[in-house]
Amino acid sequence: DGGITQSPKYLFRKEGQNVTLSCEQNLNHDAMYWYRQDPGQGLRLIYYSQIVNDFQKGDIAEGYSVSREKKESFPLTVTSAQKNPTAFYLCASSEPPHTEAFFGQGTRLTVV
Amino acid sequence: KQEVTQIPAALSVPEGENLVLNCSFTDSAIYNLQWFRQDPGKGLTSLLLIQSSQREQTSGRLNASLDKSSGRSTLYIAASQPGDSATYLCAVGTGANSKLTFGKGITLSVRP
């Protein structure tokens, strides 16, 4: 089936650790996005990529890093510099310009 | 800066009612507007996409309208069912890179 796969579903991070969230899509979309969702807040854009080997910061990029070495993959690393990483992380993809966005099932990250 | 508002934050209705969920946005220079459904702990499911040149879109019991000049969209749900209980999010697409700006969502509960 075509879609977006995020893994793992749940992730626990110790203080000072970097962790990487996986996002893979088989929709052949050029654009991919990472959003963060906190209770009572809308989704906020962390990073996005319009094409392989290129990506841009979103509204809340501090403490995060990404790479886009393959069209189908857009991993997100939550670094130790992110002081409040506990949240629900959602990956999305779309085919530019201005088409329907599709989302994965999310990764819930908790700091322990 | 684009802001998207969804009011009320929560809504509870008896089964069978026809519903209207509202979404407003501050900047009318949008490329599209998308409605999503989110079940607890899950990712987003796309319901309807309206391009800026369109006035409405329909899918089954759902109908979404868009009035760009007034900065408003409505999602109409006909003959609501308990299975419609979920959070409904509205997002507007702006800029050449198709970034989405989200509202905080409306949590709908349909009582049997």
PDB file of C-alpha atoms in Angstrom:
ATOM      1  CA  ASP A   1       0.000   0.000   0.000  1.00  0.00           C
ATOM      2  CA  GLY A   2       1.182   3.549  -0.716  1.00  0.00           C
ATOM      3  CA  GLY A   3       1.775   5.737   2.274  1.00  0.00           C
ATOM      4  CA  ILE A   4       4.088   7.155   4.895  1.00  0.00           C
ATOM      5  CA  THR A   5       5.716   4.993   7.539  1.00  0.00           C
ATOM      6  CA  GLN A   6       7.066   6.457  10.737  1.00  0.00           C
ATOM      7  CA  SER A   7       9.102   4.486  13.226  1.00  0.00           C
ATOM      8  CA  PRO A   8       9.270   3.831  16.039  1.00  0.00           C
ATOM      9  CA  LYS A   9       5.760   4.485  17.310  1.00  0.00           C
ATOM     10  CA  TYR A  10       7.065   5.236  20.816  1.00  0.00           C
ATOM     11  CA  LEU A  11      10.544   6.498  21.712  1.00  0.00           C
ATOM     12  CA  PHE A  12      12.135   7.289  25.047  1.00  0.00           C
ATOM     13  CA  ARG A  13      15.095   9.598  25.370  1.00  0.00           C
ATOM     14  CA  LYS A  14      17.387  10.167  28.286  1.00  0.00           C
ATOM     15  CA  GLU A  15      18.647  13.617  29.098  1.00  0.00           C
ATOM     16  CA  GLY A  16      21.584  14.581  26.873  1.00  0.00           C
ATOM     17  CA  GLN A  17      20.912  11.938  24.199  1.00  0.00           C
ATOM     18  CA  ASN A  18      20.332  12.429  20.503  1.00  0.00           C
ATOM     19  CA  VAL A  19      17.573  10.325  18.969  1.00  0.00           C
ATOM     20  CA  THR A  20      16.531   9.841  15.357  1.00  0.00           C
ATOM     21  CA  LEU A  21      12.969   9.444  14.110  1.00  0.00           C
ATOM     22  CA  SER A  22      12.450   7.639  10.836  1.00  0.00           C
ATOM     23  CA  CYS A  23      10.078   8.684   8.035  1.00  0.00           C
ATOM     24  CA  GLU A  24       9.762   6.727   4.786  1.00  0.00           C
ATOM     25  CA  GLN A  25       7.288   7.331   1.958  1.00  0.00           C
ATOM     26  CA  ASN A  26       6.489   5.334  -1.173  1.00  0.00           C
ATOM     27  CA  LEU A  27       4.212   7.937  -2.748  1.00  0.00           C
ATOM     28  CA  ASN A  28       7.017   9.264  -4.956  1.00  0.00           C
ATOM     29  CA  HIS A  29       6.489  12.734  -3.515  1.00  0.00           C
ATOM     30  CA  ASP A  30       9.217  15.362  -3.814  1.00  0.00           C
ATOM     31  CA  ALA A  31       8.280  17.328  -0.685  1.00  0.00           C
ATOM     32  CA  MET A  32       8.498  16.051   2.870  1.00  0.00           C
ATOM     33  CA  TYR A  33       7.789  17.771   6.160  1.00  0.00           C
ATOM     34  CA  TRP A  34       8.252  17.299   9.905  1.00  0.00           C
ATOM     35  CA  TYR A  35       5.717  18.721  12.371  1.00  0.00           C
ATOM     36  CA  ARG A  36       5.549  18.733  16.135  1.00  0.00           C
ATOM     37  CA  GLN A  37       2.227  18.482  17.993  1.00  0.00           C
ATOM     38  CA  ASP A  38       1.801  19.458  21.649  1.00  0.00           C
ATOM     39  CA  PRO A  39      -1.426  19.224  23.681  1.00  0.00           C
ATOM     40  CA  GLY A  40      -3.640  22.241  23.106  1.00  0.00           C
ATOM     41  CA  GLN A  41      -1.488  23.541  20.264  1.00  0.00           C
ATOM     42  CA  GLY A  42      -1.705  23.220  16.544  1.00  0.00           C
ATOM     43  CA  LEU A  43       0.926  21.425  14.530  1.00  0.00           C
ATOM     44  CA  ARG A  44       4.133  23.423  14.160  1.00  0.00           C
ATOM     45  CA  LEU A  45       6.578  22.996  11.283  1.00  0.00           C
ATOM     46  CA  ILE A  46      10.097  21.899  12.209  1.00  0.00           C
ATOM     47  CA  TYR A  47      11.821  21.288   8.849  1.00  0.00           C
ATOM     48  CA  TYR A  48      10.789  20.692   5.274  1.00  0.00           C
ATOM     49  CA  SER A  49      12.432  19.489   2.104  1.00  0.00           C
ATOM     50  CA  GLN A  50      11.283  20.212  -1.431  1.00  0.00           C
ATOM     51  CA  ILE A  51      13.820  18.013  -3.155  1.00  0.00           C
ATOM     52  CA  VAL A  52      16.609  15.551  -2.430  1.00  0.00           C
ATOM     53  CA  ASN A  53      19.736  17.071  -0.817  1.00  0.00           C
ATOM     54  CA  ASP A  54      17.891  20.270   0.070  1.00  0.00           C
ATOM     55  CA  PHE A  55      15.932  21.262   3.164  1.00  0.00           C
ATOM     56  CA  GLN A  56      14.831  24.415   4.993  1.00  0.00           C
ATOM     57  CA  LYS A  57      14.102  25.365   8.576  1.00  0.00           C
ATOM     58  CA  GLY A  58      10.517  25.718   9.644  1.00  0.00           C
ATOM     59  CA  ASP A  59       9.153  27.728  12.538  1.00  0.00           C
ATOM     60  CA  ILE A  60      10.748  25.726  15.380  1.00  0.00           C
ATOM     61  CA  ALA A  61      13.974  24.212  13.981  1.00  0.00           C
ATOM     62  CA  GLU A  62      16.218  24.881  16.977  1.00  0.00           C
ATOM     63  CA  GLY A  63      17.465  21.652  18.545  1.00  0.00           C
ATOM     64  CA  TYR A  64      16.559  19.534  15.511  1.00  0.00           C
ATOM     65  CA  SER A  65      18.416  18.379  12.409  1.00  0.00           C
ATOM     66  CA  VAL A  66      17.410  16.537   9.242  1.00  0.00           C
ATOM     67  CA  SER A  67      18.869  14.988   6.119  1.00  0.00           C
ATOM     68  CA  ARG A  68      17.391  14.160   2.712  1.00  0.00           C
ATOM     69  CA  GLU A  69      19.772  11.811   0.948  1.00  0.00           C
ATOM     70  CA  LYS A  70      17.014   9.782  -0.719  1.00  0.00           C
ATOM     71  CA  LYS A  71      13.677  10.867  -2.137  1.00  0.00           C
ATOM     72  CA  GLU A  72      11.750   8.411   0.006  1.00  0.00           C
ATOM     73  CA  SER A  73      13.443   9.123   3.336  1.00  0.00           C
ATOM     74  CA  PHE A  74      13.519  12.176   5.624  1.00  0.00           C
ATOM     75  CA  PRO A  75      14.869  11.307   9.096  1.00  0.00           C
ATOM     76  CA  LEU A  76      14.630  13.780  11.969  1.00  0.00           C
ATOM     77  CA  THR A  77      17.241  13.926  14.738  1.00  0.00           C
ATOM     78  CA  VAL A  78      16.237  15.430  18.052  1.00  0.00           C
ATOM     79  CA  THR A  79      19.468  16.668  19.597  1.00  0.00           C
ATOM     80  CA  SER A  80      20.374  17.307  23.208  1.00  0.00           C
ATOM     81  CA  ALA A  81      20.038  21.019  22.434  1.00  0.00           C
ATOM     82  CA  GLN A  82      16.252  20.611  22.250  1.00  0.00           C
ATOM     83  CA  LYS A  83      15.262  21.403  25.815  1.00  0.00           C
ATOM     84  CA  ASN A  84      11.648  20.277  25.670  1.00  0.00           C
ATOM     85  CA  PRO A  85      11.480  17.384  23.209  1.00  0.00           C
ATOM     86  CA  THR A  86       8.526  15.502  24.702  1.00  0.00           C
ATOM     87  CA  ALA A  87       5.852  15.702  21.988  1.00  0.00           C
ATOM     88  CA  PHE A  88       4.091  13.868  19.170  1.00  0.00           C
ATOM     89  CA  TYR A  89       6.058  14.079  15.906  1.00  0.00           C
ATOM     90  CA  LEU A  90       4.355  13.817  12.526  1.00  0.00           C
ATOM     91  CA  CYS A  91       5.898  13.407   9.109  1.00  0.00           C
ATOM     92  CA  ALA A  92       4.099  14.397   5.924  1.00  0.00           C
ATOM     93  CA  SER A  93       4.658  14.420   2.196  1.00  0.00           C
ATOM     94  CA  SER A  94       3.106  16.071  -0.840  1.00  0.00           C
ATOM     95  CA  GLU A  95       3.791  16.634  -4.502  1.00  0.00           C
ATOM     96  CA  PRO A  96       4.510  20.318  -5.143  1.00  0.00           C
ATOM     97  CA  PRO A  97       2.986  22.618  -5.929  1.00  0.00           C
ATOM     98  CA  HIS A  98       0.007  22.847  -3.651  1.00  0.00           C
ATOM     99  CA  THR A  99      -1.317  19.310  -3.653  1.00  0.00           C
ATOM    100  CA  GLU A 100      -2.829  17.180  -0.921  1.00  0.00           C
ATOM    101  CA  ALA A 101      -0.559  16.448   2.045  1.00  0.00           C
ATOM    102  CA  PHE A 102      -0.444  12.944   3.524  1.00  0.00           C
ATOM    103  CA  PHE A 103       0.691  12.130   7.028  1.00  0.00           C
ATOM    104  CA  GLY A 104       2.266   9.202   8.828  1.00  0.00           C
ATOM    105  CA  GLN A 105       0.964   7.699  12.067  1.00  0.00           C
ATOM    106  CA  GLY A 106       3.372   9.662  14.243  1.00  0.00           C
ATOM    107  CA  THR A 107       6.100   8.996  16.802  1.00  0.00           C
ATOM    108  CA  ARG A 108       5.535   9.844  20.451  1.00  0.00           C
ATOM    109  CA  LEU A 109       8.813  10.930  22.045  1.00  0.00           C
ATOM    110  CA  THR A 110       9.141  11.064  25.811  1.00  0.00           C
ATOM    111  CA  VAL A 111      12.106  12.256  27.850  1.00  0.00           C
ATOM    112  CA  VAL A 112      12.841  10.006  30.840  1.00  0.00           C
TER     113      VAL A 112
ATOM    114  CA  LYS B   1       2.011  35.873   9.707  1.00  0.00           C
ATOM    115  CA  GLN B   2      -0.837  33.520   8.864  1.00  0.00           C
ATOM    116  CA  GLU B   3      -3.024  32.493  11.796  1.00  0.00           C
ATOM    117  CA  VAL B   4      -5.712  29.832  11.672  1.00  0.00           C
ATOM    118  CA  THR B   5      -8.512  29.704  14.240  1.00  0.00           C
ATOM    119  CA  GLN B   6     -11.014  26.965  14.944  1.00  0.00           C
ATOM    120  CA  ILE B   7     -13.812  27.673  17.407  1.00  0.00           C
ATOM    121  CA  PRO B   8     -15.144  26.054  19.530  1.00  0.00           C
ATOM    122  CA  ALA B   9     -12.350  23.774  20.727  1.00  0.00           C
ATOM    123  CA  ALA B  10     -14.823  21.011  21.538  1.00  0.00           C
ATOM    124  CA  LEU B  11     -18.321  20.051  20.452  1.00  0.00           C
ATOM    125  CA  SER B  12     -20.735  17.343  21.613  1.00  0.00           C
ATOM    126  CA  VAL B  13     -23.841  16.465  19.607  1.00  0.00           C
ATOM    127  CA  PRO B  14     -26.409  13.650  19.467  1.00  0.00           C
ATOM    128  CA  GLU B  15     -26.225  11.146  16.660  1.00  0.00           C
ATOM    129  CA  GLY B  16     -27.996  12.147  13.457  1.00  0.00           C
ATOM    130  CA  GLU B  17     -27.374  15.876  13.658  1.00  0.00           C
ATOM    131  CA  ASN B  18     -25.996  17.828  10.734  1.00  0.00           C
ATOM    132  CA  LEU B  19     -22.863  19.720  11.804  1.00  0.00           C
ATOM    133  CA  VAL B  20     -20.898  22.730  10.681  1.00  0.00           C
ATOM    134  CA  LEU B  21     -17.280  23.108  11.802  1.00  0.00           C
ATOM    135  CA  ASN B  22     -15.728  26.511  11.246  1.00  0.00           C
ATOM    136  CA  CYS B  23     -12.217  27.590  10.330  1.00  0.00           C
ATOM    137  CA  SER B  24     -10.954  31.150   9.858  1.00  0.00           C
ATOM    138  CA  PHE B  25      -7.613  32.455   8.624  1.00  0.00           C
ATOM    139  CA  THR B  26      -6.060  35.906   8.668  1.00  0.00           C
ATOM    140  CA  ASP B  27      -4.264  36.093   5.307  1.00  0.00           C
ATOM    141  CA  SER B  28      -6.388  35.424   2.231  1.00  0.00           C
ATOM    142  CA  ALA B  29      -3.319  34.816   0.027  1.00  0.00           C
ATOM    143  CA  ILE B  30      -3.575  31.037   0.251  1.00  0.00           C
ATOM    144  CA  TYR B  31      -3.037  28.336  -2.351  1.00  0.00           C
ATOM    145  CA  ASN B  32      -5.302  25.768  -0.771  1.00  0.00           C
ATOM    146  CA  LEU B  33      -7.082  24.653   2.384  1.00  0.00           C
ATOM    147  CA  GLN B  34      -7.159  21.121   3.698  1.00  0.00           C
ATOM    148  CA  TRP B  35      -9.355  19.448   6.334  1.00  0.00           C
ATOM    149  CA  PHE B  36      -7.967  16.550   8.335  1.00  0.00           C
ATOM    150  CA  ARG B  37      -9.289  14.085  10.872  1.00  0.00           C
ATOM    151  CA  GLN B  38      -7.188  12.885  13.805  1.00  0.00           C
ATOM    152  CA  ASP B  39      -8.125  10.013  16.100  1.00  0.00           C
ATOM    153  CA  PRO B  40      -6.519   9.903  19.581  1.00  0.00           C
ATOM    154  CA  GLY B  41      -2.839   8.978  19.401  1.00  0.00           C
ATOM    155  CA  LYS B  42      -2.920   8.661  15.617  1.00  0.00           C
ATOM    156  CA  GLY B  43      -1.696  10.581  12.604  1.00  0.00           C
ATOM    157  CA  LEU B  44      -3.760  12.867  10.392  1.00  0.00           C
ATOM    158  CA  THR B  45      -6.115  11.562   7.730  1.00  0.00           C
ATOM    159  CA  SER B  46      -6.835  13.898   4.842  1.00  0.00           C
ATOM    160  CA  LEU B  47     -10.558  14.492   4.337  1.00  0.00           C
ATOM    161  CA  LEU B  48     -10.851  17.212   1.717  1.00  0.00           C
ATOM    162  CA  LEU B  49      -8.562  19.573  -0.177  1.00  0.00           C
ATOM    163  CA  ILE B  50      -9.912  22.802  -1.649  1.00  0.00           C
ATOM    164  CA  GLN B  51      -7.735  24.738  -4.068  1.00  0.00           C
ATOM    165  CA  SER B  52      -7.884  28.530  -3.847  1.00  0.00           C
ATOM    166  CA  SER B  53      -9.795  28.717  -7.143  1.00  0.00           C
ATOM    167  CA  GLN B  54     -12.523  26.379  -5.868  1.00  0.00           C
ATOM    168  CA  ARG B  55     -15.547  27.162  -3.703  1.00  0.00           C
ATOM    169  CA  GLU B  56     -16.272  23.710  -2.316  1.00  0.00           C
ATOM    170  CA  GLN B  57     -15.443  20.015  -2.323  1.00  0.00           C
ATOM    171  CA  THR B  58     -17.585  17.027  -1.409  1.00  0.00           C
ATOM    172  CA  SER B  59     -16.785  13.516  -0.288  1.00  0.00           C
ATOM    173  CA  GLY B  60     -19.620  11.304   0.905  1.00  0.00           C
ATOM    174  CA  ARG B  61     -21.292  12.946   3.928  1.00  0.00           C
ATOM    175  CA  LEU B  62     -18.648  15.676   4.044  1.00  0.00           C
ATOM    176  CA  ASN B  63     -18.757  19.009   2.262  1.00  0.00           C
ATOM    177  CA  ALA B  64     -16.155  21.733   2.676  1.00  0.00           C
ATOM    178  CA  SER B  65     -16.549  25.291   1.452  1.00  0.00           C
ATOM    179  CA  LEU B  66     -14.007  28.069   1.053  1.00  0.00           C
ATOM    180  CA  ASP B  67     -14.514  31.837   1.032  1.00  0.00           C
ATOM    181  CA  LYS B  68     -11.044  33.292   0.511  1.00  0.00           C
ATOM    182  CA  SER B  69     -12.112  36.917   0.618  1.00  0.00           C
ATOM    183  CA  SER B  70     -13.600  36.581   4.084  1.00  0.00           C
ATOM    184  CA  GLY B  71     -10.930  34.150   5.299  1.00  0.00           C
ATOM    185  CA  ARG B  72     -13.338  31.353   6.162  1.00  0.00           C
ATOM    186  CA  SER B  73     -13.961  27.697   5.519  1.00  0.00           C
ATOM    187  CA  THR B  74     -16.642  25.379   6.821  1.00  0.00           C
ATOM    188  CA  LEU B  75     -16.769  21.600   7.033  1.00  0.00           C
ATOM    189  CA  TYR B  76     -20.313  20.277   6.877  1.00  0.00           C
ATOM    190  CA  ILE B  77     -20.952  16.773   8.213  1.00  0.00           C
ATOM    191  CA  ALA B  78     -24.336  15.327   7.333  1.00  0.00           C
ATOM    192  CA  ALA B  79     -26.180  12.866   9.562  1.00  0.00           C
ATOM    193  CA  SER B  80     -23.411  12.549  12.147  1.00  0.00           C
ATOM    194  CA  GLN B  81     -22.507   9.121  13.540  1.00  0.00           C
ATOM    195  CA  PRO B  82     -20.572   8.041  16.667  1.00  0.00           C
ATOM    196  CA  GLY B  83     -17.754   6.968  14.331  1.00  0.00           C
ATOM    197  CA  ASP B  84     -17.322  10.614  13.358  1.00  0.00           C
ATOM    198  CA  SER B  85     -15.999  11.347  16.850  1.00  0.00           C
ATOM    199  CA  ALA B  86     -12.460  12.676  16.407  1.00  0.00           C
ATOM    200  CA  THR B  87     -10.498  15.921  16.230  1.00  0.00           C
ATOM    201  CA  TYR B  88     -10.927  17.871  13.009  1.00  0.00           C
ATOM    202  CA  LEU B  89      -8.087  20.134  11.898  1.00  0.00           C
ATOM    203  CA  CYS B  90      -8.049  22.818   9.271  1.00  0.00           C
ATOM    204  CA  ALA B  91      -4.802  23.834   7.538  1.00  0.00           C
ATOM    205  CA  VAL B  92      -4.075  26.509   4.934  1.00  0.00           C
ATOM    206  CA  GLY B  93      -1.307  26.231   2.379  1.00  0.00           C
ATOM    207  CA  THR B  94       0.726  29.333   1.675  1.00  0.00           C
ATOM    208  CA  GLY B  95       3.940  30.171  -0.157  1.00  0.00           C
ATOM    209  CA  ALA B  96       5.573  28.485  -3.108  1.00  0.00           C
ATOM    210  CA  ASN B  97       6.796  25.705  -0.834  1.00  0.00           C
ATOM    211  CA  SER B  98       3.256  24.649   0.153  1.00  0.00           C
ATOM    212  CA  LYS B  99       3.812  25.017   3.877  1.00  0.00           C
ATOM    213  CA  LEU B 100       0.697  24.290   5.915  1.00  0.00           C
ATOM    214  CA  THR B 101      -0.427  26.433   8.852  1.00  0.00           C
ATOM    215  CA  PHE B 102      -2.751  24.555  11.184  1.00  0.00           C
ATOM    216  CA  GLY B 103      -5.559  25.500  13.519  1.00  0.00           C
ATOM    217  CA  LYS B 104      -5.704  23.843  16.932  1.00  0.00           C
ATOM    218  CA  GLY B 105      -8.588  21.629  15.930  1.00  0.00           C
ATOM    219  CA  ILE B 106     -12.143  20.932  17.051  1.00  0.00           C
ATOM    220  CA  THR B 107     -12.715  17.796  19.121  1.00  0.00           C
ATOM    221  CA  LEU B 108     -16.064  16.347  18.114  1.00  0.00           C
ATOM    222  CA  SER B 109     -18.024  13.844  20.180  1.00  0.00           C
ATOM    223  CA  VAL B 110     -21.135  12.285  18.650  1.00  0.00           C
ATOM    224  CA  ARG B 111     -23.344  10.671  21.321  1.00  0.00           C
ATOM    225  CA  PRO B 112     -25.305   7.526  20.409  1.00  0.00           C
TER     226      PRO B 112
END
